[in-house]
C-alpha cells in the first residue's frame, strides 16, 4: 500500500526527510507528510494508478451539542 523506507530511498536517492520531500516535489508525485514529518507515498502513485477515486470519502457526522445522546 505504501512505499517502505528502503523504497523511498531508492526512488528519491535521498536519506533525509527534507531532501526526500524536495525530490518528490520535483518528480510531481503525490505524497503526504505524516505526524513525524516523513513523506508517505502510495504504491499506486508510483505506478501511476488513481486509487483515490475507488475509496469512499469519509465525512464526520455532525453532532448536536447539548442533546442527551452525547452524555
Coordinates of N, CA and C in Angstrom, one line a residue:
X1 N 0.8 -1.2 0.0 CA 0.0 0.0 0.0 C 0.9 1.3 0.0
X2 N 1.9 1.3 0.9 CA 2.8 2.5 1.0 C 4.2 2.0 0.7
X3 N 5.0 2.9 0.2 CA 6.4 2.6 0.0 C 7.1 2.5 1.3
X4 N 8.1 1.5 1.4 CA 8.9 1.3 2.6 C 10.0 2.4 2.6
X5 N 10.6 2.5 3.8 CA 11.8 3.4 3.9 C 12.8 3.2 2.8
X6 N 13.1 1.9 2.6 CA 14.0 1.5 1.5 C 13.6 1.9 0.1
X7 N 12.3 1.6 -0.1 CA 11.7 2.0 -1.4 C 11.8 3.5 -1.7
X8 N 11.5 4.3 -0.6 CA 11.5 5.7 -0.7 C 12.9 6.2 -1.0
X9 N 13.9 5.6 -0.3 CA 15.3 5.9 -0.6 C 15.7 5.6 -2.0
X10 N 15.3 4.4 -2.5 CA 15.6 4.1 -3.9 C 15.0 5.0 -4.9
X11 N 13.7 5.4 -4.6 CA 13.0 6.3 -5.5 C 13.7 7.7 -5.6
X12 N 14.0 8.3 -4.4 CA 14.4 9.6 -4.3 C 16.0 9.8 -4.4
X13 N 16.7 8.7 -3.9 CA 18.1 8.8 -3.8 C 18.5 9.6 -2.6
X14 N 17.6 9.9 -1.7 CA 17.9 10.8 -0.6 C 17.5 10.0 0.7
X15 N 18.3 10.3 1.8 CA 18.0 9.7 3.1 C 17.2 10.6 4.1
X16 N 17.5 11.9 4.0 CA 16.8 12.8 4.9 C 15.4 13.2 4.5
X17 N 14.5 13.4 5.4 CA 13.1 13.7 5.1 C 13.0 14.9 4.2
X18 N 13.7 15.9 4.6 CA 13.5 17.2 3.8 C 14.0 17.0 2.3
X19 N 15.1 16.3 2.1 CA 15.6 16.0 0.8 C 14.6 15.1 0.0
X20 N 14.0 14.1 0.7 CA 13.1 13.2 0.1 C 11.8 14.1 -0.4
X21 N 11.4 15.0 0.4 CA 10.3 15.8 0.1 C 10.6 16.7 -1.1
X22 N 11.8 17.3 -1.1 CA 12.2 18.1 -2.3 C 12.2 17.2 -3.6
X23 N 12.7 16.0 -3.5 CA 12.8 15.1 -4.7 C 11.4 14.8 -5.1
X24 N 10.5 14.5 -4.2 CA 9.1 14.1 -4.6 C 8.4 15.3 -5.2
X25 N 8.6 16.5 -4.7 CA 8.0 17.6 -5.3 C 8.5 17.8 -6.8
X26 N 9.8 17.6 -7.0 CA 10.4 17.8 -8.3 C 9.8 16.7 -9.3
X27 N 9.6 15.5 -8.7 CA 9.0 14.4 -9.5 C 7.5 14.6 -9.8
X28 N 6.9 15.5 -9.0 CA 5.5 15.7 -9.1 C 4.7 14.5 -8.7
X29 N 5.2 13.7 -7.7 CA 4.5 12.6 -7.2 C 3.6 13.0 -6.0
X30 N 2.4 12.5 -6.0 CA 1.6 12.9 -4.8 C 2.1 12.2 -3.5
X31 N 2.1 12.9 -2.4 CA 2.5 12.3 -1.2 C 1.9 13.1 0.0
X32 N 2.0 12.5 1.2 CA 1.5 13.1 2.4 C 2.7 13.2 3.3
X33 N 2.6 14.1 4.3 CA 3.6 14.2 5.3 C 3.0 13.7 6.6
X34 N 3.6 12.7 7.2 CA 3.0 12.1 8.4 C 3.3 13.0 9.7
X35 N 2.9 12.5 10.8 CA 3.0 13.3 12.1 C 4.4 13.6 12.5
X36 N 5.4 12.7 12.0 CA 6.8 13.0 12.3 C 7.6 13.6 11.2
X37 N 6.8 14.2 10.2 CA 7.4 14.9 9.1 C 8.0 14.1 8.0
X38 N 7.7 12.8 7.9 CA 8.2 12.0 6.9 C 7.2 11.9 5.8
X39 N 7.7 11.9 4.5 CA 6.8 11.8 3.4 C 6.3 10.3 3.3
X40 N 5.0 10.2 2.9 CA 4.4 8.9 2.7 C 3.9 8.9 1.3
X41 N 4.3 7.9 0.6 CA 3.9 7.7 -0.8 C 3.2 6.4 -1.0
X42 N 2.1 6.4 -1.7 CA 1.4 5.2 -2.0 C 2.1 4.5 -3.2
X43 N 1.9 3.1 -3.2 CA 2.5 2.4 -4.4 C 1.7 2.8 -5.6
X44 N 0.4 3.0 -5.5 CA -0.4 3.4 -6.7 C 0.1 4.7 -7.3
X45 N 0.6 5.6 -6.5 CA 1.1 6.9 -7.0 C 2.3 6.7 -7.9
X46 N 3.2 5.7 -7.5 CA 4.4 5.4 -8.2 C 4.1 4.7 -9.5
X47 N 3.1 3.8 -9.4 CA 2.7 3.0 -10.6 C 1.8 3.8 -11.5
X48 N 1.4 5.0 -11.1 CA 0.5 5.8 -12.0 C -0.9 5.5 -11.9
X49 N -1.4 4.8 -10.9 CA -2.8 4.5 -10.8 C -3.5 5.5 -9.9
X50 N -4.7 5.8 -10.2 CA -5.5 6.7 -9.4 C -6.4 5.9 -8.5
X51 N -5.8 5.5 -7.4 CA -6.6 4.6 -6.5 C -7.5 5.4 -5.6
X52 N -7.3 6.7 -5.4 CA -8.1 7.5 -4.5 C -9.6 7.6 -5.0
X53 N -9.8 7.5 -6.3 CA -11.2 7.5 -6.8 C -12.0 6.3 -6.4
X54 N -11.3 5.2 -6.0 CA -12.0 4.0 -5.6 C -12.5 4.0 -4.2
X55 N -11.8 4.8 -3.4 CA -12.1 4.9 -2.0 C -13.3 5.8 -1.7
X56 N -14.1 5.5 -0.8 CA -15.2 6.4 -0.4 C -14.7 7.4 0.6
X57 N -15.1 8.6 0.4 CA -14.7 9.7 1.3 C -15.5 9.6 2.6
X58 N -14.8 9.7 3.7 CA -15.5 9.6 5.0 C -15.8 11.0 5.4
X59 N -17.0 11.3 5.9 CA -17.4 12.6 6.4 C -17.8 12.4 7.8
X60 N -17.2 13.3 8.7 CA -17.5 13.2 10.1 C -19.0 13.6 10.3
X61 N -19.7 12.7 11.1 CA -21.2 13.1 11.3 C -21.3 14.3 12.2
X62 N -22.3 15.1 12.0 CA -22.5 16.2 12.8 C -23.2 15.8 14.1
X63 N -22.7 16.4 15.2 CA -23.3 16.1 16.5 C -23.9 17.4 17.1
X64 N -25.1 17.3 17.6 CA -25.8 18.4 18.2 C -25.4 18.4 19.7
X65 N -24.7 19.5 20.1 CA -24.2 19.6 21.4 C -25.4 19.9 22.3
X66 N -25.4 19.3 23.5 CA -26.4 19.6 24.5 C -27.6 18.5 24.4
X67 N -27.5 17.6 23.4 CA -28.5 16.6 23.4 C -28.2 15.5 24.3
X68 N -29.1 14.7 24.7 CA -28.9 13.6 25.7 C -28.1 12.5 25.2
X69 N -27.9 12.3 23.9 CA -27.2 11.2 23.3 C -25.7 11.5 23.4
X70 N -25.2 12.7 23.7 CA -23.8 13.0 23.8 C -23.2 12.8 25.2
X71 N -24.0 12.5 26.2 CA -23.6 12.4 27.5 C -23.2 11.0 28.0

